[in-house]
Coordinates of C-alpha atoms in Angstrom, one line a residue:
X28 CA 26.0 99.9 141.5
X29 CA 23.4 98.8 139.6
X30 CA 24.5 97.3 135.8
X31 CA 23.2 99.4 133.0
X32 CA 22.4 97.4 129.8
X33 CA 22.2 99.1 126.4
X34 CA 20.2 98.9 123.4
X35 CA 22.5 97.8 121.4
X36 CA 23.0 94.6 123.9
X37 CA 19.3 94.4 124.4
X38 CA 18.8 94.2 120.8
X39 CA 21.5 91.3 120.8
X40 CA 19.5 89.4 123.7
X41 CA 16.5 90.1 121.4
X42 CA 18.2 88.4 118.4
X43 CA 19.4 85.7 120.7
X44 CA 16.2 85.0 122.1
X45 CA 14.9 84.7 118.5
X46 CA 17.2 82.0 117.1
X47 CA 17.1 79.6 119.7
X48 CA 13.2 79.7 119.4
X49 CA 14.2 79.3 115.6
X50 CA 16.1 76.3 117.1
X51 CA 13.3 75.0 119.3
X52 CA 11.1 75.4 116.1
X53 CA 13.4 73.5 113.9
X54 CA 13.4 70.8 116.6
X55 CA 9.8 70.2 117.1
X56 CA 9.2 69.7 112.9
X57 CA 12.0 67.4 112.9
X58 CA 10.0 65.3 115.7
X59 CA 7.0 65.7 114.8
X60 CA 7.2 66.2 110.3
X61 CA 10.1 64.0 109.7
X62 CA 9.5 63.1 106.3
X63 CA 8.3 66.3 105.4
X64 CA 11.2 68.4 106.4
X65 CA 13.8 65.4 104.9
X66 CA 13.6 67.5 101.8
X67 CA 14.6 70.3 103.5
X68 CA 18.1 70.9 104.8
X69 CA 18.6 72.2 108.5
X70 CA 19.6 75.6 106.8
X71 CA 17.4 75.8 104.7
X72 CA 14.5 75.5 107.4
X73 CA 16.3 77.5 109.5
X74 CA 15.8 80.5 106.5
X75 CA 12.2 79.5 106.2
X76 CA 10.9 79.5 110.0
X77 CA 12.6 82.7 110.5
X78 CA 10.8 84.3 107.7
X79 CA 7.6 82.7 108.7
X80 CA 7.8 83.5 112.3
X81 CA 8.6 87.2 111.3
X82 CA 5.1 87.2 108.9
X83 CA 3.3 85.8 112.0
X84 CA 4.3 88.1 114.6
X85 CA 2.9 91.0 112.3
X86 CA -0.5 89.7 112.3
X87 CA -0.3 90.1 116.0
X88 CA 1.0 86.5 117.4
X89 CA 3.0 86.9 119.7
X90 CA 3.3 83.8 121.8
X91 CA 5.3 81.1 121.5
X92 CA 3.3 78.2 121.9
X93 CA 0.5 80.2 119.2
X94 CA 3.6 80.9 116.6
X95 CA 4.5 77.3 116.7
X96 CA 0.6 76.0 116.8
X97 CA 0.8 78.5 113.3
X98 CA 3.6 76.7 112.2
X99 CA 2.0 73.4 112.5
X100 CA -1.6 74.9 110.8
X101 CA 1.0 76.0 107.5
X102 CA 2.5 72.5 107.3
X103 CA -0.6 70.3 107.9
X104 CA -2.9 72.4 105.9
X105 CA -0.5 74.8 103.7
X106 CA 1.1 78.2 104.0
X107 CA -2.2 80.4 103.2
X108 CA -4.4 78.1 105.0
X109 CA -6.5 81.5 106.0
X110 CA -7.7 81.8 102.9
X111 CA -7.5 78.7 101.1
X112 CA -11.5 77.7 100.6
X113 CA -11.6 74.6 101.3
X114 CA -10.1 75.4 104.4
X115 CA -12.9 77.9 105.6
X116 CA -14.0 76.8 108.6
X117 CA -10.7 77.4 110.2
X118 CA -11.0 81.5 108.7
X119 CA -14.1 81.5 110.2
X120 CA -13.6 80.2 113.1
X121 CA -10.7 82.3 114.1
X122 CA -13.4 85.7 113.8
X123 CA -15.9 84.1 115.6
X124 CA -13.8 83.1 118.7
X125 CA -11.6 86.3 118.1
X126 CA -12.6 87.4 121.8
X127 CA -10.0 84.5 123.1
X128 CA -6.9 84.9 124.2
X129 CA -3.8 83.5 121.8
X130 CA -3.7 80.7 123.8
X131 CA -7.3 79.7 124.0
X132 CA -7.3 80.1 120.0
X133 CA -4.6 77.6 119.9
X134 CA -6.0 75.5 122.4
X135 CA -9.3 75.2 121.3
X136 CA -8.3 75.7 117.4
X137 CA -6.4 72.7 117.9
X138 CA -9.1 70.5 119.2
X139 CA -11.3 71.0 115.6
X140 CA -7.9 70.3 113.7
X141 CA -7.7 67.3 115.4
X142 CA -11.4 66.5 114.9
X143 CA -10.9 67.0 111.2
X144 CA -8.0 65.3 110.7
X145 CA -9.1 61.8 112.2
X146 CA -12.3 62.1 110.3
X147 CA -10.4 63.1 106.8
X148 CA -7.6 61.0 107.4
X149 CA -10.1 57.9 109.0
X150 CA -9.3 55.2 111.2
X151 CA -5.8 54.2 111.6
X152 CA -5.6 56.9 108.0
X153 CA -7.3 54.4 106.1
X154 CA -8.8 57.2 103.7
X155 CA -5.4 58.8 103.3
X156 CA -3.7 55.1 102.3
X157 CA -6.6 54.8 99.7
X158 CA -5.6 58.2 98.2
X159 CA -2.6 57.6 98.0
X160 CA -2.8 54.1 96.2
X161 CA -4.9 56.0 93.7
X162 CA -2.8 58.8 93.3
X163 CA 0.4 56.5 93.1
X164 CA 0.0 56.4 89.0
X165 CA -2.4 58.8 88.4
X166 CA -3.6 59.5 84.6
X167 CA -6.0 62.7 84.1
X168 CA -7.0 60.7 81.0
X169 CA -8.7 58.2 82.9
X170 CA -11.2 60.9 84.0
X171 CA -14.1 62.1 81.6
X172 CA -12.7 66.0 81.4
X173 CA -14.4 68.4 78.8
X174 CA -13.9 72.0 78.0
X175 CA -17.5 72.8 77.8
X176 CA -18.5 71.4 81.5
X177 CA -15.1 71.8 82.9
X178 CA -15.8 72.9 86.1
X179 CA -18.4 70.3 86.9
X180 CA -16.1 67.8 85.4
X181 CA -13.2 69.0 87.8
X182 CA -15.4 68.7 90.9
X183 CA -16.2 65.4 90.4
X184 CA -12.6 64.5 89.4
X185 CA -11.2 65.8 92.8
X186 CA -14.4 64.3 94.4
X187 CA -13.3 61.0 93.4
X188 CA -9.6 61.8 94.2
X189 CA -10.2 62.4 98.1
X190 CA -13.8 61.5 98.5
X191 CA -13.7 62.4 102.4
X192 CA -12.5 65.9 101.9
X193 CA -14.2 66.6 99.5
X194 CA -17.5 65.8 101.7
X195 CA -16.0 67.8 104.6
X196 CA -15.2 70.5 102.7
X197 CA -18.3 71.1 100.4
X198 CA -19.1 71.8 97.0
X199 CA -19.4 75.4 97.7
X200 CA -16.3 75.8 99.0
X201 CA -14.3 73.4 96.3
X202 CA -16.2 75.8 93.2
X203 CA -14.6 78.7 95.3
X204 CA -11.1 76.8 94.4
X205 CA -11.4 75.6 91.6
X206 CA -12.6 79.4 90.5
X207 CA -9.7 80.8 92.0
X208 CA -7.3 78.3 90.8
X209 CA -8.3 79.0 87.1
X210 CA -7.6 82.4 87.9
X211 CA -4.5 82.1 88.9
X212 CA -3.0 79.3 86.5
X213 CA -4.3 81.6 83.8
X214 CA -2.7 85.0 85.0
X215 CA 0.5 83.7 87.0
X216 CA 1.2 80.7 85.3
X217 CA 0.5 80.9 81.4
X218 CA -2.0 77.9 81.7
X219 CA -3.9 77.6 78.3
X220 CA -5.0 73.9 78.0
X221 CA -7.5 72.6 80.4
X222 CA -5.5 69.4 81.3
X223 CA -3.2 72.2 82.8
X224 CA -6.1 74.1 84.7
X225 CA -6.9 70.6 85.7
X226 CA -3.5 69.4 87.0
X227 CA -3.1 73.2 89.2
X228 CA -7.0 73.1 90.6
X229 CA -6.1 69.0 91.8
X230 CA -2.6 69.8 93.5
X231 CA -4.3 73.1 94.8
X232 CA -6.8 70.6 96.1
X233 CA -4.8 68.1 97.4
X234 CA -1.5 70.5 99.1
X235 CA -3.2 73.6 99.6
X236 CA -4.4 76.6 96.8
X237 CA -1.2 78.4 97.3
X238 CA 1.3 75.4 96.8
X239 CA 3.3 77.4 94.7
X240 CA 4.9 80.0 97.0
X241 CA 5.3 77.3 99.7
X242 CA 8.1 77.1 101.4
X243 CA 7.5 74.1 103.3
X244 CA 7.2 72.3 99.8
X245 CA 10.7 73.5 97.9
X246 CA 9.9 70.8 95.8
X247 CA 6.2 71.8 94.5
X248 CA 7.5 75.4 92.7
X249 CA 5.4 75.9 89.9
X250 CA 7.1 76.1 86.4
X251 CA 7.6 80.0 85.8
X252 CA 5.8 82.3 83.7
X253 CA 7.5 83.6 80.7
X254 CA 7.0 87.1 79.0
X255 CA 9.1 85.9 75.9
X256 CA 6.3 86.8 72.7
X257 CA 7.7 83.6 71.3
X258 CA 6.8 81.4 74.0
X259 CA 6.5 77.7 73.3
X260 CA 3.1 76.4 75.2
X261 CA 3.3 73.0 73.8
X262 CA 6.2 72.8 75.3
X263 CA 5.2 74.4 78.3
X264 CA 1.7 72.3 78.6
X265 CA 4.0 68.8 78.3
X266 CA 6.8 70.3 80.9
X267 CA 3.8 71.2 83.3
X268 CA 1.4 68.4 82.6
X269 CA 4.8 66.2 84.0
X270 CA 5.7 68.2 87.2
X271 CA 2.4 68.1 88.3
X272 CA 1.5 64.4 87.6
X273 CA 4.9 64.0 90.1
X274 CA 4.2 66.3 92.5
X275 CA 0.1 64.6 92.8
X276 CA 2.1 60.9 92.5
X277 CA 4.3 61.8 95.3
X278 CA 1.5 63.2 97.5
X279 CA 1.9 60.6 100.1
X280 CA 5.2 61.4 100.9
X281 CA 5.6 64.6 100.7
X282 CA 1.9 65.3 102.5
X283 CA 3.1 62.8 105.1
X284 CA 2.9 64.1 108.9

């Protein structure tokens, strides 16, 4: 007699299946992002891939080896890497070859990521050393920063910051961040000052334009807006100004692969 199976134990299997490829997933950032997932606890990453893989199997990936290839794209480059402008070339990329399979996407996605990675990064990640000797004790006052020219101002800050990227990225696409990044400092954030816009629009640059809501970067949350009609912004704009300057100090090690 043949062995029936329910639903109910199929959807068990199902959920099985699922956490030991939470497990697998788990295992391959520990190998291959050490120091990035140190500042995450094995429970706490557990949380995060789940809810990541979930968010990537509704845009339509399925496959394993394509999740985790996703998985690597959000840590390398940042969790809304798709639409992050500096970052364009991968968006674009993925509707020109949309005609491959998820596998070829991966495959031959990954070849360009690798490309762009050794030339950002340079030999034996000589430009990422520099950067990160610069950014060690950074001080926005060092910069010339005005109100009146502040976008050009900002563009050449972060040009100096990671010279590289900045090339490979273009000046088109780092005005498209730095526009959007005022936008949202202003309207999520409460940013008034420019050395705040200034401070969001470099670690936007330098981790990704939507650090904020990263999971992969628990320690990068932005300070909160407040709705209180007393609100102190000189407060805020010091408390700010400080997590930032951390988080852009600390780029080498928490950026590290």
């Amino acid at each position: 007699m043949a062995i029936q199976i329910t639903n109910e134990q199929l959807k068990k299997l199902d959920e099985q299946a699922f956490e030991l490829y939470v497990g697998e997933l788990i295992e391959h950032c520990e190998l291959c992002y050490p120091k990035r997932v140190d500042y995450i606890t094995v429970k706490e990453l557990r949380v995060i891939l789940a809810n990541e893989v979930k968010k990537i199997k509704q845009q339509g990936i399925n496959q394993r080896a394509s999740v985790r290839f996703q998985i690597d794209l959000m840590i390398i480059f940042g969790v809304g890497f798709k639409t992050d402008p500096q970052y364009e070339w991968i968006n674009q990329w993925l509707v020109q070859n949309a005609h491959y399979s998820q596998l070829e996407q991966a495959d031959f996605l990954f070849e360009d990521c690798v490309d762009y990675l050794q030339a950002v990064y340079g030999e034996n990640s000589r430009n990422k050393y520099l950067v990160d000797s610069k950014l060690e004790c950074f001080d926005l006052t060092h910069y010339n920063l005005t109100k009146e020219n502040f976008d050009r101002d900002i563009l050449a800050i972060i040009q100096d910051i990671y010279p590289k990227k900045a090339e490979l990225a273009g000046d088109k696409a780092l005005q498209n961040l730095i526009t959007q990044a005022k936008q949202t400092a202003s309207t999520q954030f409460s940013c008034t000052y420019i050395d705040q816009y200034a401070y969001f629009i470099i670690v936007s640059y330098l981790y990704g334009h939507q650090f904020y809501d990263d999971p992969f970067l628990p320690n990068l949350t932005s300070i909160e807006n407040s709705n209180d009609t007393e609100f102190d912004y000189a407060s805020h704009n010091i408390n700010t100004k400080q997590h930032y300057t951390n988080a852009i100090e600390h780029w080498g090690v928490l950026k590290s692969l």
